[in-house]
CSV table of C-alpha atoms and ligand atoms in Angstrom, one decimal:
chain,number,residue,atom,x,y,z
A,108,UNK,CA,-80.5,-47.7,-73.2
A,109,UNK,CA,-78.0,-45.1,-74.5
A,110,UNK,CA,-78.7,-44.9,-77.7
A,111,UNK,CA,-81.8,-45.2,-79.9
A,112,UNK,CA,-82.1,-46.8,-83.6
A,113,UNK,CA,-83.9,-45.2,-86.3
A,114,UNK,CA,-84.8,-47.0,-89.9
A,115,UNK,CA,-85.7,-44.6,-92.4
A,116,UNK,CA,-85.7,-45.4,-96.3
A,117,UNK,CA,-84.0,-48.6,-95.2
A,118,UNK,CA,-81.1,-47.3,-93.7
A,119,UNK,CA,-80.5,-47.3,-90.0
A,120,UNK,CA,-79.2,-44.3,-87.6
A,121,UNK,CA,-78.3,-44.0,-84.0
A,122,UNK,CA,-78.9,-41.0,-81.7
A,123,UNK,CA,-77.7,-40.6,-78.2
A,124,UNK,CA,-80.4,-40.9,-75.4
A,125,UNK,CA,-80.5,-38.3,-72.8
A,126,UNK,CA,-81.6,-39.4,-69.3
A,127,UNK,CA,-83.1,-36.5,-66.6
A,128,UNK,CA,-82.3,-36.7,-62.9
A,129,UNK,CA,-85.9,-38.5,-62.2
A,130,UNK,CA,-85.5,-41.1,-64.9
A,131,UNK,CA,-87.5,-39.3,-67.8
A,132,UNK,CA,-85.9,-40.4,-71.3
A,133,UNK,CA,-85.5,-38.1,-74.0
A,134,UNK,CA,-84.2,-39.2,-77.5
A,135,UNK,CA,-81.5,-36.6,-78.5
A,136,UNK,CA,-82.2,-35.7,-82.1
A,137,UNK,CA,-79.9,-32.8,-82.7
A,138,UNK,CA,-78.4,-34.3,-85.6
A,139,UNK,CA,-81.3,-36.0,-86.8
A,140,UNK,CA,-81.7,-33.4,-90.2
A,141,UNK,CA,-77.8,-33.3,-91.1
A,142,UNK,CA,-77.7,-37.3,-90.7
A,143,UNK,CA,-80.9,-38.2,-92.2
A,144,UNK,CA,-82.4,-34.8,-94.0
A,145,UNK,CA,-85.4,-35.6,-92.4
A,146,UNK,CA,-87.2,-33.6,-89.4
A,147,UNK,CA,-89.8,-34.7,-86.9
A,148,UNK,CA,-93.4,-33.8,-87.0
A,149,UNK,CA,-94.9,-33.1,-83.3
A,150,UNK,CA,-98.4,-30.9,-83.5
A,151,UNK,CA,-98.5,-29.3,-79.8
A,152,UNK,CA,-95.1,-30.4,-79.2
A,153,UNK,CA,-96.5,-33.3,-77.1
A,154,UNK,CA,-93.6,-35.3,-77.4
A,155,UNK,CA,-90.8,-32.7,-77.9
A,156,UNK,CA,-88.3,-32.0,-75.0
A,157,UNK,CA,-87.1,-28.3,-75.8
A,158,UNK,CA,-84.5,-27.8,-73.5
A,159,UNK,CA,-82.7,-29.4,-70.5
A,160,UNK,CA,-84.0,-27.5,-67.1
A,161,UNK,CA,-83.2,-28.3,-63.4
A,162,UNK,CA,-86.6,-25.7,-62.1
A,163,UNK,CA,-89.4,-27.7,-62.1
A,164,UNK,CA,-90.3,-31.5,-62.4
A,165,UNK,CA,-93.9,-32.8,-63.3
A,166,UNK,CA,-94.8,-36.5,-63.2
A,167,UNK,CA,-98.4,-36.3,-64.8
A,168,UNK,CA,-99.0,-40.0,-64.1
A,169,UNK,CA,-98.5,-39.5,-60.7
A,170,UNK,CA,-99.7,-36.0,-60.1
A,171,UNK,CA,-96.4,-34.9,-58.8
A,172,UNK,CA,-95.2,-31.5,-59.2
A,173,UNK,CA,-92.1,-30.0,-57.8
A,174,UNK,CA,-90.0,-26.9,-57.6
A,175,UNK,CA,-86.5,-27.8,-57.4
A,176,UNK,CA,-87.3,-30.7,-56.0
A,177,UNK,CA,-89.5,-29.5,-53.3
A,178,UNK,CA,-93.0,-30.9,-53.2
A,179,UNK,CA,-95.6,-28.4,-54.3
A,180,UNK,CA,-97.7,-29.5,-51.3
A,181,UNK,CA,-95.0,-28.6,-49.0
A,182,UNK,CA,-94.2,-25.2,-50.4
A,183,UNK,CA,-98.0,-24.0,-50.7
A,184,UNK,CA,-98.6,-25.1,-47.0
A,185,UNK,CA,-95.4,-23.6,-44.9
A,186,UNK,CA,-93.5,-21.4,-47.4
A,187,UNK,CA,-94.0,-17.7,-48.4
A,188,UNK,CA,-94.7,-16.7,-52.2
A,189,UNK,CA,-91.4,-14.3,-52.1
A,190,UNK,CA,-89.4,-17.3,-50.8
A,191,UNK,CA,-90.4,-19.8,-53.6
A,192,UNK,CA,-90.0,-16.8,-56.0
A,193,UNK,CA,-86.2,-16.8,-54.6
A,194,UNK,CA,-85.9,-20.5,-55.0
A,195,UNK,CA,-87.1,-20.7,-58.6
A,196,UNK,CA,-85.2,-17.9,-60.1
A,197,UNK,CA,-81.4,-18.6,-57.3
A,198,UNK,CA,-81.7,-22.3,-57.5
A,199,UNK,CA,-82.4,-22.5,-53.4
A,200,UNK,CA,-84.8,-21.5,-50.5
A,201,UNK,CA,-83.3,-18.1,-49.1
A,202,UNK,CA,-81.9,-18.1,-45.3
A,203,UNK,CA,-83.1,-15.5,-43.2
A,204,UNK,CA,-80.8,-13.2,-44.2
A,205,UNK,CA,-81.1,-13.6,-47.9
A,206,UNK,CA,-85.0,-13.5,-47.5
A,207,UNK,CA,-84.8,-10.0,-45.9
A,208,UNK,CA,-82.3,-8.8,-48.3
A,209,UNK,CA,-84.6,-10.2,-51.3
A,210,UNK,CA,-87.9,-8.6,-49.5
A,211,UNK,CA,-85.9,-5.1,-49.0
A,212,UNK,CA,-85.1,-5.1,-52.7
A,213,UNK,CA,-88.7,-6.1,-54.0
A,214,UNK,CA,-89.9,-3.5,-51.6
A,215,UNK,CA,-87.6,-0.8,-52.6
A,216,UNK,CA,-88.3,-1.3,-56.4
A,217,UNK,CA,-92.3,-1.8,-56.0
A,218,UNK,CA,-93.1,1.9,-57.1
A,219,UNK,CA,-93.7,2.6,-61.0
A,220,UNK,CA,-91.9,6.1,-62.4
A,221,UNK,CA,-94.7,8.6,-62.1
A,222,UNK,CA,-94.6,9.2,-65.7
A,223,UNK,CA,-95.4,5.6,-66.5
A,224,UNK,CA,-98.9,6.3,-64.7
A,225,UNK,CA,-99.6,8.7,-67.5
A,226,UNK,CA,-99.7,5.5,-69.6
A,227,UNK,CA,-103.1,4.4,-68.1
A,228,UNK,CA,-104.7,7.5,-68.9
A,229,UNK,CA,-104.7,6.1,-72.9
A,230,UNK,CA,-106.3,3.0,-71.9
A,231,UNK,CA,-110.3,3.0,-72.2
A,232,UNK,CA,-111.8,1.8,-68.5
A,233,UNK,CA,-113.1,-1.4,-70.4
A,234,UNK,CA,-109.3,-2.4,-71.4
A,235,UNK,CA,-108.6,-5.6,-70.4
A,236,UNK,CA,-106.2,-5.9,-67.5
A,237,UNK,CA,-103.9,-8.5,-69.5
A,238,UNK,CA,-103.6,-5.9,-72.1
A,239,UNK,CA,-102.5,-3.0,-69.8
A,240,UNK,CA,-99.9,-5.4,-68.0
A,241,UNK,CA,-98.4,-7.1,-71.1
A,242,UNK,CA,-98.0,-3.6,-72.3
A,243,UNK,CA,-96.7,-2.1,-69.2
A,244,UNK,CA,-94.3,-4.8,-69.1
A,245,UNK,CA,-92.6,-4.3,-72.2
A,246,UNK,CA,-93.2,-0.2,-71.7
A,247,UNK,CA,-90.6,-1.0,-68.6
A,248,UNK,CA,-87.9,-1.6,-71.3
A,249,UNK,CA,-88.2,2.1,-72.0
A,250,UNK,CA,-87.4,3.5,-68.5
A,251,UNK,CA,-85.0,0.9,-67.7
A,252,UNK,CA,-83.6,-0.2,-70.5
A,253,UNK,CA,-81.1,-3.3,-70.4
A,254,UNK,CA,-77.7,-2.8,-71.8
A,255,UNK,CA,-76.4,-6.1,-73.3
A,256,UNK,CA,-73.6,-7.9,-71.1
A,257,UNK,CA,-74.9,-6.0,-67.9
A,258,UNK,CA,-76.0,-8.1,-64.7
A,259,UNK,CA,-79.6,-8.8,-65.4
A,260,UNK,CA,-80.4,-9.0,-61.5
A,261,UNK,CA,-81.7,-5.3,-61.3
A,262,UNK,CA,-84.1,-6.1,-64.0
A,263,UNK,CA,-85.3,-9.3,-62.5
A,264,UNK,CA,-86.1,-7.5,-59.1
A,265,UNK,CA,-87.5,-4.4,-60.9
A,266,UNK,CA,-89.9,-6.5,-62.7
A,267,UNK,CA,-90.8,-9.0,-59.7
A,268,UNK,CA,-91.2,-5.9,-57.6
A,269,UNK,CA,-93.3,-3.6,-60.2
A,270,UNK,CA,-95.2,-6.1,-61.8
A,271,UNK,CA,-97.9,-6.0,-59.0
A,272,UNK,CA,-98.3,-2.5,-58.6
A,273,UNK,CA,-98.7,-2.6,-62.6
A,274,UNK,CA,-101.3,-4.9,-62.1
A,275,UNK,CA,-103.0,-3.0,-59.4
A,276,UNK,CA,-102.9,0.1,-61.1
A,277,UNK,CA,-104.8,-1.4,-63.9
A,278,UNK,CA,-107.5,-2.7,-62.1
A,279,UNK,CA,-108.2,0.9,-60.5
A,280,UNK,CA,-107.8,2.5,-63.3
A,281,UNK,CA,-110.5,0.4,-64.7
A,282,UNK,CA,-113.1,1.2,-61.9
A,283,UNK,CA,-112.2,4.7,-62.0
A,284,UNK,CA,-110.6,5.0,-58.5
A,285,UNK,CA,-107.3,6.8,-57.8
A,286,UNK,CA,-104.4,4.6,-57.6
A,287,UNK,CA,-102.7,3.3,-54.5
A,288,UNK,CA,-99.1,3.5,-53.7
A,289,UNK,CA,-97.3,0.4,-52.2
A,290,UNK,CA,-96.6,0.5,-48.6
A,291,UNK,CA,-93.1,-0.4,-47.6
A,292,UNK,CA,-94.0,-2.6,-44.1
A,293,UNK,CA,-96.1,-4.6,-46.1
A,294,UNK,CA,-95.6,-8.0,-47.4
A,295,UNK,CA,-95.6,-8.6,-51.1
A,296,UNK,CA,-99.3,-10.4,-51.1
A,297,UNK,CA,-100.9,-7.9,-48.3
A,298,UNK,CA,-99.2,-4.9,-50.4
A,299,UNK,CA,-101.0,-6.3,-53.6
A,300,UNK,CA,-104.3,-6.9,-51.9
A,301,UNK,CA,-104.1,-3.5,-50.1
A,302,UNK,CA,-103.4,-1.6,-53.5
A,303,UNK,CA,-106.4,-2.9,-55.0
A,304,UNK,CA,-108.8,-2.8,-52.3
A,305,UNK,CA,-107.9,0.2,-50.3
A,306,UNK,CA,-109.6,3.6,-51.0
A,307,UNK,CA,-107.8,7.0,-49.9
A,308,UNK,CA,-111.0,7.8,-47.9
A,309,UNK,CA,-110.9,5.0,-45.7
A,310,UNK,CA,-108.5,3.0,-43.2
A,311,UNK,CA,-107.2,-0.4,-44.7
A,312,UNK,CA,-107.2,-3.4,-42.8
A,313,UNK,CA,-105.1,-6.1,-44.0
A,314,UNK,CA,-106.9,-9.6,-44.0
A,315,UNK,CA,-104.4,-12.0,-43.0
A,316,UNK,CA,-106.7,-15.0,-44.0
A,317,UNK,CA,-106.6,-13.6,-47.8
A,318,UNK,CA,-102.9,-12.7,-47.5
A,319,UNK,CA,-102.3,-16.8,-46.7
A,320,UNK,CA,-104.6,-17.7,-49.5
A,321,UNK,CA,-103.1,-15.4,-51.9
A,322,UNK,CA,-99.8,-16.6,-51.3
A,323,UNK,CA,-100.9,-20.3,-51.5
A,324,UNK,CA,-102.3,-19.3,-54.9
A,325,UNK,CA,-99.2,-17.3,-56.4
A,326,UNK,CA,-97.1,-20.3,-55.1
A,327,UNK,CA,-99.3,-22.9,-56.8
A,328,UNK,CA,-99.1,-21.0,-60.3
A,329,UNK,CA,-95.1,-20.3,-59.9
A,330,UNK,CA,-93.9,-22.5,-62.8
A,331,UNK,CA,-94.8,-25.3,-64.6
A,332,UNK,CA,-92.0,-26.2,-66.6
A,333,UNK,CA,-92.6,-25.9,-70.5
A,334,UNK,CA,-96.0,-24.8,-70.6
A,335,UNK,CA,-97.4,-22.5,-73.4
A,336,UNK,CA,-96.2,-19.0,-72.2
A,337,UNK,CA,-93.0,-20.4,-70.7
A,338,UNK,CA,-92.3,-21.7,-73.7
A,339,UNK,CA,-93.2,-18.5,-75.3
A,340,UNK,CA,-90.8,-17.1,-73.0
A,341,UNK,CA,-87.9,-19.4,-73.9
A,342,UNK,CA,-88.9,-18.7,-77.6
A,343,UNK,CA,-88.8,-15.3,-77.5
A,344,UNK,CA,-85.9,-14.9,-75.0
A,345,UNK,CA,-83.9,-17.1,-77.2
A,346,UNK,CA,-83.5,-14.3,-79.6
A,347,UNK,CA,-81.6,-12.3,-76.8
A,348,UNK,CA,-84.8,-9.7,-76.8
A,349,UNK,CA,-84.6,-8.1,-73.2
A,350,UNK,CA,-86.2,-9.4,-69.9
A,351,UNK,CA,-89.2,-6.9,-70.3
A,352,UNK,CA,-90.3,-7.5,-73.9
A,353,UNK,CA,-89.6,-11.2,-73.4
A,354,UNK,CA,-92.2,-11.7,-70.2
A,355,UNK,CA,-94.4,-9.1,-71.8
A,356,UNK,CA,-94.8,-12.1,-74.4
A,357,UNK,CA,-95.1,-14.5,-71.8
A,358,UNK,CA,-98.4,-12.6,-70.5
A,359,UNK,CA,-99.6,-12.5,-74.0
A,360,UNK,CA,-99.5,-16.1,-74.4
A,361,UNK,CA,-100.9,-17.0,-71.0
A,362,UNK,CA,-104.1,-14.6,-71.8
A,363,UNK,CA,-105.6,-17.4,-74.1
A,364,UNK,CA,-108.4,-19.4,-72.5
A,365,UNK,CA,-106.8,-22.7,-72.9
A,366,UNK,CA,-103.9,-21.8,-70.8
A,367,UNK,CA,-104.2,-19.3,-68.0
A,368,UNK,CA,-107.3,-17.3,-69.5
A,369,UNK,CA,-109.2,-20.5,-68.3
A,370,UNK,CA,-109.8,-19.3,-64.8
A,371,UNK,CA,-111.8,-16.3,-66.3
A,372,UNK,CA,-113.5,-18.4,-68.5
A,373,UNK,CA,-114.4,-21.0,-65.9
A,374,UNK,CA,-116.2,-18.4,-63.6
A,375,UNK,CA,-118.0,-17.3,-66.8
A,376,UNK,CA,-118.9,-20.6,-67.6
A,377,UNK,CA,-120.2,-21.1,-64.0
A,378,UNK,CA,-122.4,-17.8,-64.2
A,379,UNK,CA,-123.6,-19.1,-67.3
A,380,UNK,CA,-124.8,-22.3,-65.9
A,381,UNK,CA,-125.9,-20.7,-63.0
A,382,UNK,CA,-128.5,-18.4,-64.7
A,383,UNK,CA,-129.4,-21.3,-66.9
A,384,UNK,CA,-130.9,-23.2,-64.1
A,385,UNK,CA,-127.9,-24.7,-62.8
A,386,UNK,CA,-128.8,-27.5,-65.5
A,387,UNK,CA,-124.9,-28.8,-65.0
A,388,UNK,CA,-125.9,-32.3,-66.8
A,389,UNK,CA,-126.8,-30.3,-69.7
A,390,UNK,CA,-123.3,-28.5,-69.8
A,391,UNK,CA,-121.5,-31.7,-69.2
A,392,UNK,CA,-123.4,-33.0,-72.5
A,393,UNK,CA,-122.4,-29.9,-74.3
A,394,UNK,CA,-118.8,-30.7,-73.5
A,395,UNK,CA,-119.4,-34.4,-74.7
A,396,UNK,CA,-120.7,-33.0,-77.9
A,397,UNK,CA,-117.8,-32.4,-80.2
A,398,UNK,CA,-120.2,-30.2,-82.6
A,399,UNK,CA,-121.3,-27.8,-79.8
A,400,UNK,CA,-117.7,-26.1,-79.7
A,401,UNK,CA,-118.1,-26.3,-75.8
A,402,UNK,CA,-115.8,-27.1,-73.5
A,403,UNK,CA,-115.6,-27.9,-69.6
A,404,UNK,CA,-113.3,-24.9,-68.8
A,405,UNK,CA,-110.8,-25.9,-66.0
A,406,UNK,CA,-110.7,-29.3,-67.2
A,407,UNK,CA,-108.2,-31.3,-68.7
A,408,UNK,CA,-104.4,-31.0,-68.8
A,409,UNK,CA,-101.9,-31.8,-71.5
A,410,UNK,CA,-99.5,-33.6,-69.1
A,411,UNK,CA,-101.4,-34.4,-65.9
A,412,UNK,CA,-103.7,-37.5,-66.4
A,413,UNK,CA,-104.9,-38.8,-62.8
A,414,UNK,CA,-105.1,-35.3,-61.1
A,415,UNK,CA,-103.7,-32.2,-61.1
A,416,UNK,CA,-101.9,-31.8,-57.4
A,417,UNK,CA,-103.0,-28.1,-57.6
A,418,UNK,CA,-106.3,-28.4,-58.0
A,419,UNK,CA,-106.6,-31.0,-55.3
A,420,UNK,CA,-104.9,-28.4,-52.9
A,421,UNK,CA,-107.3,-25.4,-54.4
A,422,UNK,CA,-110.4,-27.6,-53.5
A,423,UNK,CA,-109.5,-27.5,-50.1
A,424,UNK,CA,-108.2,-24.4,-50.1
A,425,UNK,CA,-111.4,-23.1,-51.4
A,426,UNK,CA,-113.6,-24.7,-48.7
A,427,UNK,CA,-111.3,-23.3,-45.9
A,428,UNK,CA,-111.3,-19.8,-47.2
A,429,UNK,CA,-115.2,-19.7,-47.8
A,430,UNK,CA,-115.9,-21.3,-44.8
A,431,UNK,CA,-113.5,-19.3,-42.6
A,432,UNK,CA,-115.1,-16.1,-44.4
A,433,UNK,CA,-118.9,-17.5,-44.0
A,434,UNK,CA,-119.4,-17.2,-47.7
A,435,UNK,CA,-121.9,-19.4,-49.2
A,436,UNK,CA,-121.0,-19.0,-52.8
A,437,UNK,CA,-123.6,-20.8,-55.2
A,438,UNK,CA,-120.9,-21.2,-58.0
A,439,UNK,CA,-118.6,-23.4,-55.7
A,440,UNK,CA,-121.7,-25.7,-55.6
A,441,UNK,CA,-122.1,-25.8,-59.2
A,442,UNK,CA,-118.6,-26.3,-59.7
A,443,UNK,CA,-118.6,-29.4,-57.2
A,444,UNK,CA,-121.9,-31.1,-58.7
A,445,UNK,CA,-120.0,-30.5,-62.3
A,446,UNK,CA,-117.0,-31.9,-61.4
A,447,UNK,CA,-118.9,-35.0,-59.5
A,448,UNK,CA,-121.0,-35.3,-62.8
A,449,UNK,CA,-117.8,-35.1,-64.7
A,450,UNK,CA,-115.5,-37.4,-62.8
A,451,UNK,CA,-118.0,-40.3,-63.3
A,452,UNK,CA,-118.8,-40.0,-66.9
A,453,UNK,CA,-117.2,-42.5,-69.4
A,454,UNK,CA,-116.1,-39.7,-71.8
A,455,UNK,CA,-114.3,-37.6,-69.2
A,456,UNK,CA,-112.8,-41.2,-67.4
A,457,UNK,CA,-111.5,-42.5,-70.8
A,458,UNK,CA,-110.0,-39.2,-72.1
A,459,UNK,CA,-108.5,-38.9,-68.2
A,460,UNK,CA,-109.9,-35.2,-67.6
A,461,UNK,CA,-109.7,-34.0,-64.6
A,462,UNK,CA,-110.3,-30.5,-62.9
A,463,UNK,CA,-107.2,-28.4,-63.4
A,464,UNK,CA,-105.8,-25.3,-61.6
A,465,UNK,CA,-108.0,-23.1,-63.0
A,466,UNK,CA,-111.0,-24.8,-61.8
A,467,UNK,CA,-111.4,-23.5,-58.3
A,468,UNK,CA,-109.0,-20.9,-58.1
A,469,UNK,CA,-111.5,-18.3,-59.4
A,470,UNK,CA,-114.0,-19.2,-57.0
A,471,UNK,CA,-111.5,-18.1,-53.9
A,472,UNK,CA,-110.1,-14.7,-55.9
A,473,UNK,CA,-113.9,-14.1,-56.1
A,474,UNK,CA,-114.3,-14.5,-52.2
A,475,UNK,CA,-111.5,-12.1,-52.0
A,476,UNK,CA,-113.3,-9.3,-54.1
A,477,UNK,CA,-111.0,-9.8,-57.1
A,478,UNK,CA,-113.2,-9.4,-60.4
A,479,UNK,CA,-113.5,-11.9,-62.8
A,480,UNK,CA,-111.3,-10.1,-65.6
A,481,UNK,CA,-108.4,-9.9,-63.0
A,482,UNK,CA,-107.9,-13.5,-62.6
A,483,UNK,CA,-105.7,-14.3,-65.4
A,484,UNK,CA,-103.6,-11.2,-64.1
A,485,UNK,CA,-103.8,-13.1,-60.9
A,486,UNK,CA,-102.2,-16.0,-62.6
A,487,UNK,CA,-99.4,-14.0,-64.5
A,488,UNK,CA,-98.5,-12.7,-61.2
A,489,UNK,CA,-98.0,-16.4,-59.8
A,490,UNK,CA,-96.5,-17.3,-63.1
A,491,UNK,CA,-93.6,-14.5,-62.9
A,492,UNK,CA,-90.9,-16.2,-61.1
A,493,UNK,CA,-91.1,-19.2,-63.2
A,494,UNK,CA,-90.9,-17.0,-66.2
A,495,UNK,CA,-87.8,-15.1,-64.8
A,496,UNK,CA,-86.2,-18.5,-63.9
A,497,UNK,CA,-86.4,-20.2,-67.3
A,498,UNK,CA,-85.3,-16.7,-68.9
A,499,UNK,CA,-82.3,-16.9,-66.7
A,500,UNK,CA,-81.4,-20.2,-67.0
A,501,UNK,CA,-81.6,-20.1,-70.7
A,502,UNK,CA,-79.8,-16.9,-70.8
A,503,UNK,CA,-76.7,-18.6,-68.6
A,504,UNK,CA,-76.6,-21.9,-70.8
A,505,UNK,CA,-73.8,-21.1,-72.9
A,506,UNK,CA,-74.9,-23.6,-75.3
A,507,UNK,CA,-78.5,-22.5,-75.9
A,508,UNK,CA,-79.3,-21.4,-79.5
A,509,UNK,CA,-82.2,-19.3,-80.8
A,510,UNK,CA,-85.4,-21.3,-81.1
A,511,UNK,CA,-86.1,-22.1,-84.7
A,512,UNK,CA,-88.7,-24.9,-85.6
A,513,UNK,CA,-88.8,-26.2,-88.7
A,514,UNK,CA,-92.3,-27.4,-90.5
A,515,UNK,CA,-93.3,-29.9,-93.0
A,516,UNK,CA,-94.5,-27.6,-96.0
A,517,UNK,CA,-97.8,-28.6,-97.9
A,518,UNK,CA,-98.5,-25.7,-100.1
A,519,UNK,CA,-98.4,-25.6,-103.7
A,520,UNK,CA,-95.1,-26.3,-105.5
A,521,UNK,CA,-93.3,-23.6,-107.8
A,522,UNK,CA,-95.8,-21.5,-110.0
A,523,UNK,CA,-95.4,-19.0,-112.9
A,524,UNK,CA,-96.0,-15.7,-111.8
A,525,UNK,CA,-98.9,-14.0,-113.9
A,526,UNK,CA,-99.4,-10.3,-114.3
A,527,UNK,CA,-102.4,-8.9,-112.9
A,528,UNK,CA,-104.2,-8.8,-116.2
A,529,UNK,CA,-103.9,-12.2,-116.7
A,530,UNK,CA,-105.0,-13.4,-113.4
B,1102,LIG,N1,-114.1,-30.7,-72.1
B,1102,LIG,C1,-114.2,-31.5,-73.1
B,1102,LIG,N2,-113.4,-32.4,-73.6
B,1102,LIG,C2,-112.2,-32.2,-73.6
B,1102,LIG,C3,-111.4,-31.1,-72.4
B,1102,LIG,C4,-112.8,-30.3,-71.8
B,1102,LIG,N3,-112.1,-29.5,-71.0
B,1102,LIG,N4,-110.5,-31.0,-72.8
B,1102,LIG,C5,-110.1,-32.1,-73.5
B,1102,LIG,N5,-111.2,-32.7,-74.1
B,1102,LIG,C6,-111.2,-33.7,-75.2
B,1102,LIG,C7,-110.8,-33.2,-76.4
B,1102,LIG,O1,-111.8,-32.9,-77.3
B,1102,LIG,C8,-110.3,-34.5,-77.1
B,1102,LIG,O2,-111.0,-35.4,-77.1
B,1102,LIG,P1,-111.0,-36.7,-78.4
B,1102,LIG,O3,-109.7,-37.6,-78.3
B,1102,LIG,O4,-111.9,-37.4,-78.6
B,1102,LIG,O5,-110.5,-35.6,-79.6
B,1102,LIG,C9,-109.2,-35.4,-75.7
B,1102,LIG,O6,-110.2,-34.8,-74.6
B,1102,LIG,C10,-107.8,-35.0,-75.5
B,1102,LIG,O7,-107.6,-33.4,-75.9
B,1102,LIG,P2,-106.8,-32.2,-76.3
B,1102,LIG,O8,-107.4,-31.1,-76.7
B,1102,LIG,O9,-106.3,-33.3,-77.4
B,1102,LIG,O10,-105.6,-32.4,-75.4
B,1102,LIG,P3,-104.7,-31.1,-75.3
B,1102,LIG,O11,-103.5,-31.9,-74.2
B,1102,LIG,O12,-104.2,-30.9,-76.6
B,1102,LIG,O13,-105.2,-29.7,-74.5
B,1102,LIG,C11,-106.1,-28.5,-73.0
B,1102,LIG,C12,-105.2,-29.8,-72.9
B,1102,LIG,C13,-105.9,-28.1,-71.4
B,1102,LIG,C14,-105.8,-27.4,-73.8
B,1102,LIG,C15,-107.6,-29.1,-73.0
B,1102,LIG,O14,-107.8,-30.3,-72.1
B,1102,LIG,C16,-108.5,-27.9,-72.8
B,1102,LIG,O15,-108.8,-27.1,-73.6
B,1102,LIG,N6,-109.1,-27.7,-71.3
B,1102,LIG,C17,-110.0,-26.9,-71.3
B,1102,LIG,C18,-108.9,-25.2,-71.2
B,1102,LIG,C19,-108.6,-25.4,-69.5
B,1102,LIG,O16,-108.9,-25.8,-68.7
B,1102,LIG,N7,-107.3,-24.7,-69.7
B,1102,LIG,C20,-106.5,-24.8,-68.5
B,1102,LIG,C21,-105.3,-25.6,-68.5
B,1102,LIG,S1,-104.2,-25.7,-67.0
B,1102,LIG,C22,-104.0,-24.5,-66.7
B,1102,LIG,C23,-102.7,-24.1,-67.5
B,1102,LIG,O17,-101.4,-24.7,-67.2
B,1102,LIG,O18,-102.8,-23.3,-68.6
């Protein structure tokens, strides 16, 4: 199986077949237009391989997700988010020395320039933190302008280290509290939690259970091959836009409710169901009715067709965290009942719709005292190393070109221009 044949207008063409390290088969149509004059049409890119990548492997039928060959369950159980960030960006899990150096760099670069704090004064307190996050990410390029041809590692470190501080400041500003500087003796996750929860007038105690849960959540979100935001990062990065601008675009793409914004929408949906008397069957019926415009948020996935391995881990984590904290959240009960009803309904069974990563993550964030409008920011913090890894891989690929799809034009054919008085 090393070539594929296409017959178009009675003429036969051959195209090479590319096989990935896990046996995935792709038909290389790079020469399609030159040979045949035709292009492919693939709405939503469901059948299009946009690149070769060695970062993340997903088998949606089997529910497999691996980062650089490591099973997601192993990483979530045994690694820290910083180790996983190293794995994704540099290709290997760090040894002790590498980890210490990486951690030290992330710590040393975690403050943002004092002048950048003034930007926050311009945003209204109601500003969505995703808007602030993407603007601030792009603004980093004004303080640390990348120079073409320089080593990008310093920018990668800065972006990774500062984004959590930027995110925490966005939250603090939105609730009218003073921002809290990062504290160098704390880990990445502990530092972030302190920056959002601490207040200057009180002693802050790191909650190790939250730190563990946050590490897991961020690891589960850290990469997911060519999803909408990562593809955005690759598209924007392909024009050689700088790292900060590119990641800012990725953050915006993530914000939408069909992608990372779904975690906020899930919580809002669960709240709505609760205030409607917990009538979850009504909402399942609404989701089945195409005219209702309602979807079960946190359900379905383009790639996973049996289960989302991240959701399986998160459901268990959710029970553990809430159990250990002694929290009895009625939204968790509604979520479980909703899941049960949907998974036994032929509409969802036939369409292979299962809970995805966003279904349970919000309930854990809520238990940690993280407000709903910060959920997608949490997703962005987790996805950051994945975006950076894809940007770096693309940048280091000498064969990569500017991403520029084509289209099948369906508008009017040539028309004569009429001056305004004749229209
Ligand atoms: N509720 C009800 N019906 C659904 C849902 C849902 N959540 N998801 C898909 N369907 C139906 C859809 O209407 C279609 O039905 P039919 O074949 O009769 O027209 C069928 O299932 C296939 O759906 P699709 O929209 O063609 O699938 P897609 O691959 O284009 O979209 C999705 C995937 C995730 C955008 C979609 O399932 C969805 O909108 N889910 C809700 C939003 C959500 O939870 N997003 C987070 C995704 S996971 C985090 C991430 O990586 O971004």
